[in-house]
mmCIF file of C-alpha atoms in Angstrom:
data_model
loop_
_atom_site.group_PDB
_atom_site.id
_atom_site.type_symbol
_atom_site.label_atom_id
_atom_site.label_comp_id
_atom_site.label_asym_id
_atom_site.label_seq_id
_atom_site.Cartn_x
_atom_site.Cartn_y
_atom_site.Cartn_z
ATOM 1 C CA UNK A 296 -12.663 18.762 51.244
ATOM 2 C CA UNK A 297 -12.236 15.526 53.012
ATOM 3 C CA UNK A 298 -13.350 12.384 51.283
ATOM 4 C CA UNK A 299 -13.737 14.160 47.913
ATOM 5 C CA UNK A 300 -11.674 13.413 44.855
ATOM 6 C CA UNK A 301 -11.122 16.143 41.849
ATOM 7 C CA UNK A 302 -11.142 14.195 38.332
ATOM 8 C CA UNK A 303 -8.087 11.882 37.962
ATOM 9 C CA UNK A 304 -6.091 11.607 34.944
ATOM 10 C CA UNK A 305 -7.334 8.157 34.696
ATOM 11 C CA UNK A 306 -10.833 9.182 33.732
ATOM 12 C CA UNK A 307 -9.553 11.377 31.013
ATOM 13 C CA UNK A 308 -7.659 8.872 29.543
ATOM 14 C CA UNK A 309 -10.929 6.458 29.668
ATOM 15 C CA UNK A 310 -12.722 8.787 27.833
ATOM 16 C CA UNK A 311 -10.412 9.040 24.695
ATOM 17 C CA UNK A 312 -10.307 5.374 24.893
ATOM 18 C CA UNK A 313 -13.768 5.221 24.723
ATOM 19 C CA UNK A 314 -14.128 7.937 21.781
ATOM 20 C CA UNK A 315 -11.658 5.456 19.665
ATOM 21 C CA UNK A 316 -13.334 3.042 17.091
ATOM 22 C CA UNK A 317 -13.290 -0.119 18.959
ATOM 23 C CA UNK A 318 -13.275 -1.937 15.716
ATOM 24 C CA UNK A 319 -9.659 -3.615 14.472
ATOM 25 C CA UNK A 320 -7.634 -1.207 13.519
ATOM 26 C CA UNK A 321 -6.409 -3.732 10.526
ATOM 27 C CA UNK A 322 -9.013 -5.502 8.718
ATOM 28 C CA UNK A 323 -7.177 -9.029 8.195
ATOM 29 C CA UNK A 324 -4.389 -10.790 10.463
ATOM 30 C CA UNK A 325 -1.583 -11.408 9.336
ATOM 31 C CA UNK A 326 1.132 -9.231 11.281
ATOM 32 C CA UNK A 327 2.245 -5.493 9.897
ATOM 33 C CA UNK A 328 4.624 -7.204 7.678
ATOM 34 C CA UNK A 329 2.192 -8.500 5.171
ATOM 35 C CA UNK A 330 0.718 -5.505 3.920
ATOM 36 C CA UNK A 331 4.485 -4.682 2.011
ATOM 37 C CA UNK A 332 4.910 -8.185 1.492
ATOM 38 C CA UNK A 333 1.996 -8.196 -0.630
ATOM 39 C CA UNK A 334 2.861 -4.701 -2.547
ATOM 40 C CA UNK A 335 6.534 -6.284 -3.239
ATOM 41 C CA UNK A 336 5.531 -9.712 -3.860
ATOM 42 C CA UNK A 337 2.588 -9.890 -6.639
ATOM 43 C CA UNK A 338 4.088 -7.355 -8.392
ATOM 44 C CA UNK A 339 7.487 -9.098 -8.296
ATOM 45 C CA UNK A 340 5.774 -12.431 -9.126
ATOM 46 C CA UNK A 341 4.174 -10.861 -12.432
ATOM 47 C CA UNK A 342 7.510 -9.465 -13.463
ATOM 48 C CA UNK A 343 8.911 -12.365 -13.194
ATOM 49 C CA UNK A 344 6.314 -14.290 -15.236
ATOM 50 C CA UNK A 345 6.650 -11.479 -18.037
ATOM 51 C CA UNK A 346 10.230 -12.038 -18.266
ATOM 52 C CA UNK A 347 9.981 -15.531 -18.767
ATOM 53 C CA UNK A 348 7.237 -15.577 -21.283
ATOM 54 C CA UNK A 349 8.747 -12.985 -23.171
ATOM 55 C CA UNK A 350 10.681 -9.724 -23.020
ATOM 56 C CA UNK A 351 9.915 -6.643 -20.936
ATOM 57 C CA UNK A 352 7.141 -6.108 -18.798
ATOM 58 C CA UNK A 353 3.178 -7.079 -20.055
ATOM 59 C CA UNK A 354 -0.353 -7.786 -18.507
ATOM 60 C CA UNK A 355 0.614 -9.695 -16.163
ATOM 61 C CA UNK A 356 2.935 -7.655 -14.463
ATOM 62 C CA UNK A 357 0.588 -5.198 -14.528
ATOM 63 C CA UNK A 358 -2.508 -6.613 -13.245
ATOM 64 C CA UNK A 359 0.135 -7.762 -10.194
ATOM 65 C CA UNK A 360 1.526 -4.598 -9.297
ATOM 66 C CA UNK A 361 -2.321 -3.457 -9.095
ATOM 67 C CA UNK A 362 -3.752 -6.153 -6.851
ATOM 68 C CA UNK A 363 -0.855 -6.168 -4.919
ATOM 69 C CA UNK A 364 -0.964 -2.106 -4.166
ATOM 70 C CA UNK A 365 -5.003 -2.852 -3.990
ATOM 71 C CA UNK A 366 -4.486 -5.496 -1.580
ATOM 72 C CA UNK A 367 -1.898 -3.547 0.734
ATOM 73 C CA UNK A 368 -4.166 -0.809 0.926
ATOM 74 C CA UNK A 369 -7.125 -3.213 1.824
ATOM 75 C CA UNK A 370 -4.227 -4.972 4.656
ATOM 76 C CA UNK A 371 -2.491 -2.108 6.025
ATOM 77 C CA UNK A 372 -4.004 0.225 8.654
ATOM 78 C CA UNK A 373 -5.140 3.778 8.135
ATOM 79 C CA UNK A 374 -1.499 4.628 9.570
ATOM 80 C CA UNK A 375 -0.459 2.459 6.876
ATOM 81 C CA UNK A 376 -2.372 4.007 3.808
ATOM 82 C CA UNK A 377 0.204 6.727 3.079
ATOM 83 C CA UNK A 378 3.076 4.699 2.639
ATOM 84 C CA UNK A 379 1.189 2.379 0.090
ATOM 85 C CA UNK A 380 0.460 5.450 -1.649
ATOM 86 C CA UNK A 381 3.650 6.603 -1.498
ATOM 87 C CA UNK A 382 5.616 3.913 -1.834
ATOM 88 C CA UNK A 383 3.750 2.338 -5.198
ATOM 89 C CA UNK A 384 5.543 4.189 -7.811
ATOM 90 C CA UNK A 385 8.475 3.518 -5.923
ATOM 91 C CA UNK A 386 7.598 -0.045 -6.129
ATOM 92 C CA UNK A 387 6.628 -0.546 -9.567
ATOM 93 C CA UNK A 388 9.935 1.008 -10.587
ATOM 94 C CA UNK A 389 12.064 -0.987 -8.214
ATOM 95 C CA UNK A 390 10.906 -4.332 -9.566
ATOM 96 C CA UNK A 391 11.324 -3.215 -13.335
ATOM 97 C CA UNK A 392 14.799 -2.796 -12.749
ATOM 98 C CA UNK A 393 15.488 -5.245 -10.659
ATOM 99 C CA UNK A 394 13.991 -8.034 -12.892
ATOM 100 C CA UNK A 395 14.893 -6.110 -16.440
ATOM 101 C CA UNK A 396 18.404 -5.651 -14.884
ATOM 102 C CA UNK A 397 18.833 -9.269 -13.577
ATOM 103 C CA UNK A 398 17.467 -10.972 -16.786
ATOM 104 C CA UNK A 399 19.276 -8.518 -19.382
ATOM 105 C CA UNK A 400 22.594 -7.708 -17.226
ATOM 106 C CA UNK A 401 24.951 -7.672 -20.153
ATOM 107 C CA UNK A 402 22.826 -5.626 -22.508
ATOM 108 C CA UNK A 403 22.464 -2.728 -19.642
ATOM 109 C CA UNK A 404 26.370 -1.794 -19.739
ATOM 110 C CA UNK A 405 27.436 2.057 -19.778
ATOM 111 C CA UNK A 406 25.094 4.143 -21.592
ATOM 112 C CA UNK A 407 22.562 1.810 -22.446
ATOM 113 C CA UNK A 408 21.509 0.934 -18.835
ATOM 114 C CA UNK A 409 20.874 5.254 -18.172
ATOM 115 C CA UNK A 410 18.875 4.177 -21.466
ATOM 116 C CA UNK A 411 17.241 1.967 -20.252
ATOM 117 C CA UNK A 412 16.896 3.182 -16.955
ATOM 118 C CA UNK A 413 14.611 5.845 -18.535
ATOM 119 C CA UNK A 414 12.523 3.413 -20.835
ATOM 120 C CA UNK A 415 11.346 1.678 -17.490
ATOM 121 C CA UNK A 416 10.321 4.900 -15.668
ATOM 122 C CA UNK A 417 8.096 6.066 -19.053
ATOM 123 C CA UNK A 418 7.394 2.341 -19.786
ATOM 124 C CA UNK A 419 6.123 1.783 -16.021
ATOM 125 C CA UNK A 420 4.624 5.267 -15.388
ATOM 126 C CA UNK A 421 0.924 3.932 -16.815
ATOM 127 C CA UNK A 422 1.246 0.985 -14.303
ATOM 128 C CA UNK A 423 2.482 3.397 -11.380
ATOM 129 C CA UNK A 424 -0.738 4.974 -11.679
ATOM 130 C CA UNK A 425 -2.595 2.691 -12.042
ATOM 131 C CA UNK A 426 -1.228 0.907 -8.846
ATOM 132 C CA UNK A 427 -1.754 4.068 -6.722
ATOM 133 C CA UNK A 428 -5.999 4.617 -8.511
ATOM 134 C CA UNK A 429 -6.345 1.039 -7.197
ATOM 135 C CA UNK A 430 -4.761 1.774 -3.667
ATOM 136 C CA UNK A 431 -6.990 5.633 -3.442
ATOM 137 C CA UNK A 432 -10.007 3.285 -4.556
ATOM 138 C CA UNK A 433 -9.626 0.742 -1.843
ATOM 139 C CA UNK A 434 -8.354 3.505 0.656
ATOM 140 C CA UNK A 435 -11.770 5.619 -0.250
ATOM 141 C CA UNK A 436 -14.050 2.092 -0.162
ATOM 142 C CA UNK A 437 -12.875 1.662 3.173
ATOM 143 C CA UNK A 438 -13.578 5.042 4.579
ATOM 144 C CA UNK A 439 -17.145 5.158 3.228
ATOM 145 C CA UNK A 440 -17.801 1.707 4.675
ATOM 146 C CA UNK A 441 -16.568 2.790 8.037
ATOM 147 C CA UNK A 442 -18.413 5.446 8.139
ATOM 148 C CA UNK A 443 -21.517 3.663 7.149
ATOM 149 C CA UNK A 444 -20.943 1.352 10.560
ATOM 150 C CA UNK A 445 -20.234 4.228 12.727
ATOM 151 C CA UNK A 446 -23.857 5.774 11.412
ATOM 152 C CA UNK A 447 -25.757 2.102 11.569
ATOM 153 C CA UNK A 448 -24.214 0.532 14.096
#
């Protein structure tokens, strides 16, 4: 019929805009970089502070590794939640070696680096999960809160 329109695609795409949180999808600025900048960094900074004071990795590398997977969880976006999860282990294992190796390079020669290769991964397993409890806890704090604005606001 003359004069009458059928719905446009526009409208459609107006109402799954409008079914989309309109909240921030990232709860702090700071750019998508800082979110793994933080998981790399405090852990790396505690590592390095347990080197110096003393050999192998202590409290202080752990309480790092666990803000700093805590805190990326808190930065990152929902999107972003899996690969904290994902990539703490992977994290906390990575900056063992890296520090252990770059402090110690001539004790881990031949056979004693696949030695100690396998002291950091049973060594660092308590802190890996520990990490990754501290990013589910943020990651579940966050959803509950959410939902609590959707229902009161």
């Amino acid at each position: 019929m003359a004069g009458q329109r059928g719905r446009s695609s526009d409208q459609g795409s107006r109402r799954r805009a409008a079914s989309r949180p309109t909240g921030p999808a990232r709860p702090f600025s700071g750019g998508p970089a800082l979110p793994g900048v933080v998981a790399v960094g405090l852990p790396l900074v505690g590592a390095v502070v347990d080197e110096l004071s003393g050999p192998g990795m202590g409290v202080a590398f752990a309480v790092c590794a666990v803000l700093g997977t805590g805190l990326a969880a808190a930065l990152s976006t929902r999107r972003g939640w899996w690969w904290v999860l994902a990539a703490s282990p992977l994290v906390v294992l990575g900056v063992t070696a890296a520090v252990e190796f770059s402090a110690n390079s001539g004790k881990y020669q031949g056979n004693a680096l696949a030695t100690g290769s396998a002291k950091w991964v049973v060594h660092g397993f308590p802190v890996m999960a520990q990490a990754a409890a501290a990013a589910v806890l943020v990651i579940v704090a966050r959803v509950v809160l959410e939902r609590r604005r959707q229902q009161h606001g």
